[in-house]
Every structure is written in structure tokens, then in C-alpha cells.
């Protein structure tokens, strides 16, 4: 893989050319920043910037003023190759809090290992309605220990208003949800995004996460996508590398609460 070329393509398609992640959100360009504006229940934040040392502090202050005026908590999604090189420090100085760093991993679907199947006793079901979304949210809260309200809102909105833009799955042991994940797709893009992959702690290490990645990758092939993108946590990165994904840069969420 041409890492430099693919990363530039990712920046252009998925960040500068970002599309809203729910029907009630909008993406807009504000000077040298691209941001998503959503409801308080949705994701609000900066997805792309083209800044330098002379423009960064002003742009940060403008975004703080804008989202604070809306009464919105928001996230500045900072990538390891973003400029200026001290942008993270400037965000911290302005009152942002850094969340755990993740690794942007991308796989070309033609090169991925897609034959991973779920272990015995586990079945994978597509999520198509509110009941399925509730199962995904239940897994999310147990796997990550965080509130699943925002994810529930986003997934249900997409399944209701734009079902072709998302494919969600849940893994069941009998009738018990033990793992879940989703894939987000935008028409005309070369990238599909893998999100929310999580397994309840006592079911980890059995190959369920790997099977859900392969399951979604096969679906991406069927829909004509060339690349798959994941923001990988440290536990997921080795599994993704074995499947053929490659690390391109880091990504760190910086959160500002008005």
C-alpha cells in the first residue's frame, strides 16, 4: 500500500469531504476548518483543518465560540499528521481534554483475510430495527463501560432514514448479545468505516471480534468499496494487522465542554 497516497486520499474523501453521520446533522466548512453540527444527542466536532502556526489559535477560538454558542460539547478529531505540529498542545491550552490515542488503520479489501468465521455456538445477525439497536447498545455499554445513548440515537436514525448508509451486526451466544459492530458507508466514497466493534469482557479472546471484522469486510466487497478504515484501540490493532490492515497515523479526540 502507498501509505502517503492512501492517507492523502483518506483526508480528501473522509475528512475534508466528510458527510453527516446522521440525517439530522450537517457538515459545513468554516474558513480553514470542516466541522459537523448535530443535535445535542449527536456527534459535534471538527473533522478536518488546514492550519499553521499563525492561524491555529484563532481557528480554535472560533470553534469554541461557535459550539459554546450552541451549548454543545464538541470534539476536535486530531490526526498525527495534522499541522501545526503542536496543535494538540494548543488545544489543551485552550481547555480541551485529550482522550486515549487510537491508530488509524486502513485495509485494501482485495488484500484482507476474509475467511474468519465465528466460533462454535456464536451466530451473527444483521441489525435492522429498534430491537436490534437495543442489543447493540447493550453490548456497547458492557464492552466499553460507557453510556450508549449517543450511539443508539445515531444508529437508529440511520437505519430509519438512510438504511443503505449503515450495516450493523450483533453476535449472539444463544439469545445473549456478546459482541456488536457497525459499518458506515457514504455513496461515492472509496472508504467504508468500521465502527463500534466491541465484545463483552468474558467473551473476548475467542475470535468473535475478528469474525465481525471479516463479516463486514465481505459486505464492503459486495458493495464495491476499495478500502476499509478503523480507528483502532490497542487491543484491536494486533487482530486487524493479522487480517491485513496497516497503520497509517494516529488519531486523538480532544473534547471541549462549554
PDB file of C-alpha atoms in Angstrom:
ATOM      1  CA  UNK A   1       0.000   0.000   0.000  1.00  0.00           C
ATOM      2  CA  UNK A   2       1.152   3.520  -0.818  1.00  0.00           C
ATOM      3  CA  UNK A   3       0.749   4.923   2.693  1.00  0.00           C
ATOM      4  CA  UNK A   4       1.276   8.566   1.741  1.00  0.00           C
ATOM      5  CA  UNK A   5      -1.101   8.375  -1.211  1.00  0.00           C
ATOM      6  CA  UNK A   6      -3.833   6.494   0.669  1.00  0.00           C
ATOM      7  CA  UNK A   7      -3.605   8.850   3.648  1.00  0.00           C
ATOM      8  CA  UNK A   8      -3.978  11.851   1.330  1.00  0.00           C
ATOM      9  CA  UNK A   9      -6.996  10.156  -0.275  1.00  0.00           C
ATOM     10  CA  UNK A  10      -8.474   9.488   3.163  1.00  0.00           C
ATOM     11  CA  UNK A  11      -8.034  13.128   4.163  1.00  0.00           C
ATOM     12  CA  UNK A  12      -9.737  14.296   0.994  1.00  0.00           C
ATOM     13  CA  UNK A  13     -12.628  11.827   0.971  1.00  0.00           C
ATOM     14  CA  UNK A  14     -13.366  11.217   4.637  1.00  0.00           C
ATOM     15  CA  UNK A  15     -12.300  14.436   6.347  1.00  0.00           C
ATOM     16  CA  UNK A  16     -12.305  17.457   4.032  1.00  0.00           C
ATOM     17  CA  UNK A  17     -15.171  15.846   2.089  1.00  0.00           C
ATOM     18  CA  UNK A  18     -16.909  14.430   5.173  1.00  0.00           C
ATOM     19  CA  UNK A  19     -20.610  13.635   5.044  1.00  0.00           C
ATOM     20  CA  UNK A  20     -23.039  13.862   8.002  1.00  0.00           C
ATOM     21  CA  UNK A  21     -23.189  10.750  10.166  1.00  0.00           C
ATOM     22  CA  UNK A  22     -26.936  11.109  10.840  1.00  0.00           C
ATOM     23  CA  UNK A  23     -29.819  12.614   8.855  1.00  0.00           C
ATOM     24  CA  UNK A  24     -30.262  15.413  11.419  1.00  0.00           C
ATOM     25  CA  UNK A  25     -26.618  16.566  11.190  1.00  0.00           C
ATOM     26  CA  UNK A  26     -24.893  18.868   8.720  1.00  0.00           C
ATOM     27  CA  UNK A  27     -21.264  19.274   7.650  1.00  0.00           C
ATOM     28  CA  UNK A  28     -20.029  22.766   6.876  1.00  0.00           C
ATOM     29  CA  UNK A  29     -16.782  24.494   6.053  1.00  0.00           C
ATOM     30  CA  UNK A  30     -15.871  27.384   8.336  1.00  0.00           C
ATOM     31  CA  UNK A  31     -12.735  29.050   6.999  1.00  0.00           C
ATOM     32  CA  UNK A  32      -9.925  26.503   7.227  1.00  0.00           C
ATOM     33  CA  UNK A  33     -11.951  24.022   9.276  1.00  0.00           C
ATOM     34  CA  UNK A  34     -14.583  21.413   8.376  1.00  0.00           C
ATOM     35  CA  UNK A  35     -16.999  20.625  11.196  1.00  0.00           C
ATOM     36  CA  UNK A  36     -20.123  18.575  11.829  1.00  0.00           C
ATOM     37  CA  UNK A  37     -23.021  20.245  13.623  1.00  0.00           C
ATOM     38  CA  UNK A  38     -25.645  17.959  15.102  1.00  0.00           C
ATOM     39  CA  UNK A  39     -28.241  17.823  17.855  1.00  0.00           C
ATOM     40  CA  UNK A  40     -27.075  17.600  21.473  1.00  0.00           C
ATOM     41  CA  UNK A  41     -27.614  13.825  21.236  1.00  0.00           C
ATOM     42  CA  UNK A  42     -25.427  13.537  18.122  1.00  0.00           C
ATOM     43  CA  UNK A  43     -21.721  13.997  17.430  1.00  0.00           C
ATOM     44  CA  UNK A  44     -20.498  17.573  17.137  1.00  0.00           C
ATOM     45  CA  UNK A  45     -16.936  18.361  16.193  1.00  0.00           C
ATOM     46  CA  UNK A  46     -14.098  19.261  13.876  1.00  0.00           C
ATOM     47  CA  UNK A  47     -13.151  16.570  11.354  1.00  0.00           C
ATOM     48  CA  UNK A  48     -10.529  18.403   9.254  1.00  0.00           C
ATOM     49  CA  UNK A  49      -8.382  21.511   9.391  1.00  0.00           C
ATOM     50  CA  UNK A  50      -5.730  23.211   7.274  1.00  0.00           C
ATOM     51  CA  UNK A  51      -3.900  25.361   9.808  1.00  0.00           C
ATOM     52  CA  UNK A  52      -0.467  26.742  10.509  1.00  0.00           C
ATOM     53  CA  UNK A  53       1.198  28.480  13.426  1.00  0.00           C
ATOM     54  CA  UNK A  54      -0.312  31.848  12.527  1.00  0.00           C
ATOM     55  CA  UNK A  55      -3.911  30.632  12.089  1.00  0.00           C
ATOM     56  CA  UNK A  56      -4.334  27.795  14.600  1.00  0.00           C
ATOM     57  CA  UNK A  57      -5.170  29.730  17.776  1.00  0.00           C
ATOM     58  CA  UNK A  58      -7.720  31.908  16.006  1.00  0.00           C
ATOM     59  CA  UNK A  59      -9.413  28.887  14.442  1.00  0.00           C
ATOM     60  CA  UNK A  60      -9.556  27.114  17.807  1.00  0.00           C
ATOM     61  CA  UNK A  61     -11.094  30.159  19.477  1.00  0.00           C
ATOM     62  CA  UNK A  62     -13.671  30.468  16.681  1.00  0.00           C
ATOM     63  CA  UNK A  63     -14.802  26.858  17.096  1.00  0.00           C
ATOM     64  CA  UNK A  64     -15.027  27.201  20.863  1.00  0.00           C
ATOM     65  CA  UNK A  65     -17.174  30.314  20.453  1.00  0.00           C
ATOM     66  CA  UNK A  66     -19.376  28.687  17.823  1.00  0.00           C
ATOM     67  CA  UNK A  67     -20.156  25.449  19.651  1.00  0.00           C
ATOM     68  CA  UNK A  68     -20.389  27.184  23.041  1.00  0.00           C
ATOM     69  CA  UNK A  69     -22.979  29.497  21.497  1.00  0.00           C
ATOM     70  CA  UNK A  70     -24.999  26.394  20.618  1.00  0.00           C
ATOM     71  CA  UNK A  71     -24.487  24.946  24.093  1.00  0.00           C
ATOM     72  CA  UNK A  72     -22.771  21.932  22.561  1.00  0.00           C
ATOM     73  CA  UNK A  73     -19.932  19.802  23.851  1.00  0.00           C
ATOM     74  CA  UNK A  74     -17.717  19.086  20.849  1.00  0.00           C
ATOM     75  CA  UNK A  75     -14.689  17.114  19.756  1.00  0.00           C
ATOM     76  CA  UNK A  76     -11.673  18.173  17.713  1.00  0.00           C
ATOM     77  CA  UNK A  77     -10.541  14.990  15.977  1.00  0.00           C
ATOM     78  CA  UNK A  78      -6.778  15.452  15.706  1.00  0.00           C
ATOM     79  CA  UNK A  79      -4.664  13.209  13.459  1.00  0.00           C
ATOM     80  CA  UNK A  80      -0.964  12.623  13.925  1.00  0.00           C
ATOM     81  CA  UNK A  81      -0.034  14.342  10.652  1.00  0.00           C
ATOM     82  CA  UNK A  82      -2.168  17.459  11.200  1.00  0.00           C
ATOM     83  CA  UNK A  83      -0.432  20.838  11.317  1.00  0.00           C
ATOM     84  CA  UNK A  84       0.879  22.751  13.074  1.00  0.00           C
ATOM     85  CA  UNK A  85       2.848  20.067  14.867  1.00  0.00           C
ATOM     86  CA  UNK A  86       1.903  21.495  18.274  1.00  0.00           C
ATOM     87  CA  UNK A  87      -1.831  21.603  17.531  1.00  0.00           C
ATOM     88  CA  UNK A  88      -2.540  19.135  20.338  1.00  0.00           C
ATOM     89  CA  UNK A  89      -0.799  21.366  22.880  1.00  0.00           C
ATOM     90  CA  UNK A  90      -2.675  24.403  21.576  1.00  0.00           C
ATOM     91  CA  UNK A  91      -5.965  22.540  22.048  1.00  0.00           C
ATOM     92  CA  UNK A  92      -5.032  21.595  25.609  1.00  0.00           C
ATOM     93  CA  UNK A  93      -4.044  25.187  26.346  1.00  0.00           C
ATOM     94  CA  UNK A  94      -7.471  26.294  25.100  1.00  0.00           C
ATOM     95  CA  UNK A  95      -9.277  23.987  27.515  1.00  0.00           C
ATOM     96  CA  UNK A  96      -9.696  20.739  25.558  1.00  0.00           C
ATOM     97  CA  UNK A  97      -9.185  17.358  27.229  1.00  0.00           C
ATOM     98  CA  UNK A  98      -7.364  14.650  25.282  1.00  0.00           C
ATOM     99  CA  UNK A  99      -8.963  11.204  25.142  1.00  0.00           C
ATOM    100  CA  UNK A 100      -6.974   7.969  24.599  1.00  0.00           C
ATOM    101  CA  UNK A 101      -4.999   7.877  21.352  1.00  0.00           C
ATOM    102  CA  UNK A 102      -6.078   5.438  18.647  1.00  0.00           C
ATOM    103  CA  UNK A 103      -4.423   4.215  15.449  1.00  0.00           C
ATOM    104  CA  UNK A 104      -5.913   4.930  12.038  1.00  0.00           C
ATOM    105  CA  UNK A 105      -5.719   1.589  10.229  1.00  0.00           C
ATOM    106  CA  UNK A 106      -6.701   1.069   6.611  1.00  0.00           C
ATOM    107  CA  UNK A 107      -7.004  -2.114   4.619  1.00  0.00           C
ATOM    108  CA  UNK A 108      -7.443  -2.558   0.899  1.00  0.00           C
ATOM    109  CA  UNK A 109     -10.285  -5.056   0.722  1.00  0.00           C
ATOM    110  CA  UNK A 110      -8.595  -7.059  -2.036  1.00  0.00           C
ATOM    111  CA  UNK A 111      -5.697  -7.789   0.346  1.00  0.00           C
ATOM    112  CA  UNK A 112      -7.648  -8.644   3.508  1.00  0.00           C
ATOM    113  CA  UNK A 113      -8.159 -12.062   5.063  1.00  0.00           C
ATOM    114  CA  UNK A 114     -11.917 -12.523   4.911  1.00  0.00           C
ATOM    115  CA  UNK A 115     -12.397 -16.192   5.826  1.00  0.00           C
ATOM    116  CA  UNK A 116     -12.620 -15.701   9.611  1.00  0.00           C
ATOM    117  CA  UNK A 117     -15.802 -17.331  10.896  1.00  0.00           C
ATOM    118  CA  UNK A 118     -17.425 -17.027  14.330  1.00  0.00           C
ATOM    119  CA  UNK A 119     -16.532 -19.666  16.924  1.00  0.00           C
ATOM    120  CA  UNK A 120     -18.864 -22.571  17.601  1.00  0.00           C
ATOM    121  CA  UNK A 121     -22.051 -21.526  19.340  1.00  0.00           C
ATOM    122  CA  UNK A 122     -21.941 -17.915  18.097  1.00  0.00           C
ATOM    123  CA  UNK A 123     -24.293 -16.623  15.427  1.00  0.00           C
ATOM    124  CA  UNK A 124     -24.116 -13.244  13.696  1.00  0.00           C
ATOM    125  CA  UNK A 125     -27.360 -11.441  12.960  1.00  0.00           C
ATOM    126  CA  UNK A 126     -27.976  -8.229  10.998  1.00  0.00           C
ATOM    127  CA  UNK A 127     -29.483  -5.299  12.898  1.00  0.00           C
ATOM    128  CA  UNK A 128     -32.462  -3.772  11.112  1.00  0.00           C
ATOM    129  CA  UNK A 129     -34.834  -2.384  13.772  1.00  0.00           C
ATOM    130  CA  UNK A 130     -35.116  -0.806  17.218  1.00  0.00           C
ATOM    131  CA  UNK A 131     -34.877  -4.178  18.979  1.00  0.00           C
ATOM    132  CA  UNK A 132     -31.574  -4.879  17.239  1.00  0.00           C
ATOM    133  CA  UNK A 133     -30.283  -1.401  18.081  1.00  0.00           C
ATOM    134  CA  UNK A 134     -31.100  -2.070  21.742  1.00  0.00           C
ATOM    135  CA  UNK A 135     -28.945  -5.208  21.610  1.00  0.00           C
ATOM    136  CA  UNK A 136     -26.053  -3.262  20.071  1.00  0.00           C
ATOM    137  CA  UNK A 137     -26.349  -0.556  22.735  1.00  0.00           C
ATOM    138  CA  UNK A 138     -26.399  -3.192  25.467  1.00  0.00           C
ATOM    139  CA  UNK A 139     -23.159  -4.692  24.159  1.00  0.00           C
ATOM    140  CA  UNK A 140     -21.611  -1.221  23.782  1.00  0.00           C
ATOM    141  CA  UNK A 141     -22.282  -0.321  27.406  1.00  0.00           C
ATOM    142  CA  UNK A 142     -20.990  -3.634  28.748  1.00  0.00           C
ATOM    143  CA  UNK A 143     -17.920  -3.768  26.479  1.00  0.00           C
ATOM    144  CA  UNK A 144     -16.770  -0.159  26.879  1.00  0.00           C
ATOM    145  CA  UNK A 145     -18.326   0.832  30.197  1.00  0.00           C
ATOM    146  CA  UNK A 146     -19.784   3.998  28.673  1.00  0.00           C
ATOM    147  CA  UNK A 147     -23.262   5.341  28.034  1.00  0.00           C
ATOM    148  CA  UNK A 148     -24.634   4.066  24.728  1.00  0.00           C
ATOM    149  CA  UNK A 149     -27.286   6.769  24.286  1.00  0.00           C
ATOM    150  CA  UNK A 150     -25.475   8.686  21.529  1.00  0.00           C
ATOM    151  CA  UNK A 151     -24.624   5.551  19.595  1.00  0.00           C
ATOM    152  CA  UNK A 152     -28.224   4.331  19.961  1.00  0.00           C
ATOM    153  CA  UNK A 153     -29.548   7.644  18.598  1.00  0.00           C
ATOM    154  CA  UNK A 154     -27.153   7.691  15.644  1.00  0.00           C
ATOM    155  CA  UNK A 155     -27.688   4.067  14.620  1.00  0.00           C
ATOM    156  CA  UNK A 156     -31.471   4.180  14.891  1.00  0.00           C
ATOM    157  CA  UNK A 157     -31.611   7.432  12.900  1.00  0.00           C
ATOM    158  CA  UNK A 158     -29.539   5.960  10.085  1.00  0.00           C
ATOM    159  CA  UNK A 159     -31.449   2.686   9.966  1.00  0.00           C
ATOM    160  CA  UNK A 160     -34.730   4.640   9.849  1.00  0.00           C
ATOM    161  CA  UNK A 161     -33.856   7.398   7.378  1.00  0.00           C
ATOM    162  CA  UNK A 162     -30.896   6.085   5.374  1.00  0.00           C
ATOM    163  CA  UNK A 163     -30.568   2.306   5.819  1.00  0.00           C
ATOM    164  CA  UNK A 164     -28.183   1.922   2.870  1.00  0.00           C
ATOM    165  CA  UNK A 165     -25.578   4.006   4.715  1.00  0.00           C
ATOM    166  CA  UNK A 166     -25.040   1.596   7.609  1.00  0.00           C
ATOM    167  CA  UNK A 167     -24.709  -2.135   8.224  1.00  0.00           C
ATOM    168  CA  UNK A 168     -24.813  -3.225  11.858  1.00  0.00           C
ATOM    169  CA  UNK A 169     -24.450  -6.722  13.284  1.00  0.00           C
ATOM    170  CA  UNK A 170     -24.721  -8.375  16.669  1.00  0.00           C
ATOM    171  CA  UNK A 171     -23.154 -11.673  17.760  1.00  0.00           C
ATOM    172  CA  UNK A 172     -25.302 -13.877  19.981  1.00  0.00           C
ATOM    173  CA  UNK A 173     -24.410 -16.767  22.263  1.00  0.00           C
ATOM    174  CA  UNK A 174     -27.815 -18.397  22.377  1.00  0.00           C
ATOM    175  CA  UNK A 175     -30.014 -15.355  22.970  1.00  0.00           C
ATOM    176  CA  UNK A 176     -27.335 -13.339  24.804  1.00  0.00           C
ATOM    177  CA  UNK A 177     -25.673 -10.464  22.884  1.00  0.00           C
ATOM    178  CA  UNK A 178     -21.907 -10.740  23.387  1.00  0.00           C
ATOM    179  CA  UNK A 179     -20.413  -8.590  20.610  1.00  0.00           C
ATOM    180  CA  UNK A 180     -21.569  -5.981  18.121  1.00  0.00           C
ATOM    181  CA  UNK A 181     -20.246  -3.669  15.430  1.00  0.00           C
ATOM    182  CA  UNK A 182     -21.319  -1.490  12.518  1.00  0.00           C
ATOM    183  CA  UNK A 183     -20.045  -0.303   9.142  1.00  0.00           C
ATOM    184  CA  UNK A 184     -20.784   3.188   7.834  1.00  0.00           C
ATOM    185  CA  UNK A 185     -20.854   3.891   4.103  1.00  0.00           C
ATOM    186  CA  UNK A 186     -21.216   7.075   2.086  1.00  0.00           C
ATOM    187  CA  UNK A 187     -22.236   6.980  -1.591  1.00  0.00           C
ATOM    188  CA  UNK A 188     -19.370   7.703  -3.956  1.00  0.00           C
ATOM    189  CA  UNK A 189     -16.634   7.173  -1.360  1.00  0.00           C
ATOM    190  CA  UNK A 190     -13.854   4.646  -1.722  1.00  0.00           C
ATOM    191  CA  UNK A 191     -13.737   4.096   2.051  1.00  0.00           C
ATOM    192  CA  UNK A 192     -16.169   2.331   4.343  1.00  0.00           C
ATOM    193  CA  UNK A 193     -15.681   2.849   8.067  1.00  0.00           C
ATOM    194  CA  UNK A 194     -15.738   0.095  10.685  1.00  0.00           C
ATOM    195  CA  UNK A 195     -17.032   1.419  13.999  1.00  0.00           C
ATOM    196  CA  UNK A 196     -18.136   0.317  17.434  1.00  0.00           C
ATOM    197  CA  UNK A 197     -16.605  -3.160  17.398  1.00  0.00           C
ATOM    198  CA  UNK A 198     -16.746  -4.387  20.975  1.00  0.00           C
ATOM    199  CA  UNK A 199     -17.019  -7.689  22.820  1.00  0.00           C
ATOM    200  CA  UNK A 200     -18.242  -8.236  26.371  1.00  0.00           C
ATOM    201  CA  UNK A 201     -15.185  -8.955  28.517  1.00  0.00           C
ATOM    202  CA  UNK A 202     -15.870 -12.589  29.401  1.00  0.00           C
ATOM    203  CA  UNK A 203     -16.264 -13.436  25.695  1.00  0.00           C
ATOM    204  CA  UNK A 204     -13.018 -11.878  24.482  1.00  0.00           C
ATOM    205  CA  UNK A 205     -10.158 -13.904  23.055  1.00  0.00           C
ATOM    206  CA  UNK A 206     -12.389 -16.351  21.180  1.00  0.00           C
ATOM    207  CA  UNK A 207     -12.244 -14.803  17.697  1.00  0.00           C
ATOM    208  CA  UNK A 208     -15.619 -13.040  17.738  1.00  0.00           C
ATOM    209  CA  UNK A 209     -14.233  -9.573  17.014  1.00  0.00           C
ATOM    210  CA  UNK A 210     -12.140 -10.979  14.165  1.00  0.00           C
ATOM    211  CA  UNK A 211     -15.221 -12.678  12.714  1.00  0.00           C
ATOM    212  CA  UNK A 212     -17.233  -9.441  12.845  1.00  0.00           C
ATOM    213  CA  UNK A 213     -14.477  -7.553  11.018  1.00  0.00           C
ATOM    214  CA  UNK A 214     -14.368 -10.230   8.294  1.00  0.00           C
ATOM    215  CA  UNK A 215     -18.159 -10.278   8.064  1.00  0.00           C
ATOM    216  CA  UNK A 216     -18.320  -6.519   7.446  1.00  0.00           C
ATOM    217  CA  UNK A 217     -15.357  -6.630   5.067  1.00  0.00           C
ATOM    218  CA  UNK A 218     -17.180  -9.166   2.886  1.00  0.00           C
ATOM    219  CA  UNK A 219     -20.191  -6.852   2.853  1.00  0.00           C
ATOM    220  CA  UNK A 220     -17.937  -3.948   1.779  1.00  0.00           C
ATOM    221  CA  UNK A 221     -16.607  -6.034  -1.109  1.00  0.00           C
ATOM    222  CA  UNK A 222     -20.165  -6.737  -2.222  1.00  0.00           C
ATOM    223  CA  UNK A 223     -20.929  -3.009  -2.238  1.00  0.00           C
ATOM    224  CA  UNK A 224     -17.856  -2.075  -4.235  1.00  0.00           C
ATOM    225  CA  UNK A 225     -15.728  -0.303  -1.600  1.00  0.00           C
ATOM    226  CA  UNK A 226     -11.980  -0.383  -2.088  1.00  0.00           C
ATOM    227  CA  UNK A 227     -10.772   0.488   1.410  1.00  0.00           C
ATOM    228  CA  UNK A 228     -11.850  -0.156   4.986  1.00  0.00           C
ATOM    229  CA  UNK A 229     -10.943   2.284   7.756  1.00  0.00           C
ATOM    230  CA  UNK A 230     -10.771   1.647  11.511  1.00  0.00           C
ATOM    231  CA  UNK A 231      -9.818   3.857  14.460  1.00  0.00           C
ATOM    232  CA  UNK A 232      -8.198   1.043  16.411  1.00  0.00           C
ATOM    233  CA  UNK A 233      -7.609   0.822  20.125  1.00  0.00           C
ATOM    234  CA  UNK A 234      -4.526  -1.023  21.365  1.00  0.00           C
ATOM    235  CA  UNK A 235      -6.450  -4.291  21.918  1.00  0.00           C
ATOM    236  CA  UNK A 236      -7.784  -4.299  18.359  1.00  0.00           C
ATOM    237  CA  UNK A 237      -4.657  -3.331  16.451  1.00  0.00           C
ATOM    238  CA  UNK A 238      -2.915  -6.770  16.512  1.00  0.00           C
ATOM    239  CA  UNK A 239      -6.092  -8.503  15.309  1.00  0.00           C
ATOM    240  CA  UNK A 240      -6.536  -6.019  12.483  1.00  0.00           C
ATOM    241  CA  UNK A 241      -2.891  -6.324  11.425  1.00  0.00           C
ATOM    242  CA  UNK A 242      -3.283 -10.094  11.138  1.00  0.00           C
ATOM    243  CA  UNK A 243      -6.304  -9.530   8.887  1.00  0.00           C
ATOM    244  CA  UNK A 244      -4.245  -7.256   6.599  1.00  0.00           C
ATOM    245  CA  UNK A 245      -4.918  -3.741   7.896  1.00  0.00           C
ATOM    246  CA  UNK A 246      -1.992  -1.314   8.033  1.00  0.00           C
ATOM    247  CA  UNK A 247      -1.382   1.565  10.474  1.00  0.00           C
ATOM    248  CA  UNK A 248      -1.152   4.950   8.740  1.00  0.00           C
ATOM    249  CA  UNK A 249      -1.253   7.526  11.539  1.00  0.00           C
ATOM    250  CA  UNK A 250      -2.730   8.191  14.963  1.00  0.00           C
ATOM    251  CA  UNK A 251      -5.966   9.922  15.905  1.00  0.00           C
ATOM    252  CA  UNK A 252      -6.776  11.560  19.222  1.00  0.00           C
ATOM    253  CA  UNK A 253     -10.144  13.009  20.243  1.00  0.00           C
ATOM    254  CA  UNK A 254      -9.864  16.354  22.035  1.00  0.00           C
ATOM    255  CA  UNK A 255     -13.102  17.184  23.866  1.00  0.00           C
ATOM    256  CA  UNK A 256     -14.304  20.651  24.862  1.00  0.00           C
ATOM    257  CA  UNK A 257     -17.154  21.089  27.332  1.00  0.00           C
ATOM    258  CA  UNK A 258     -18.598  24.637  27.431  1.00  0.00           C
TER     259      UNK A 258
END
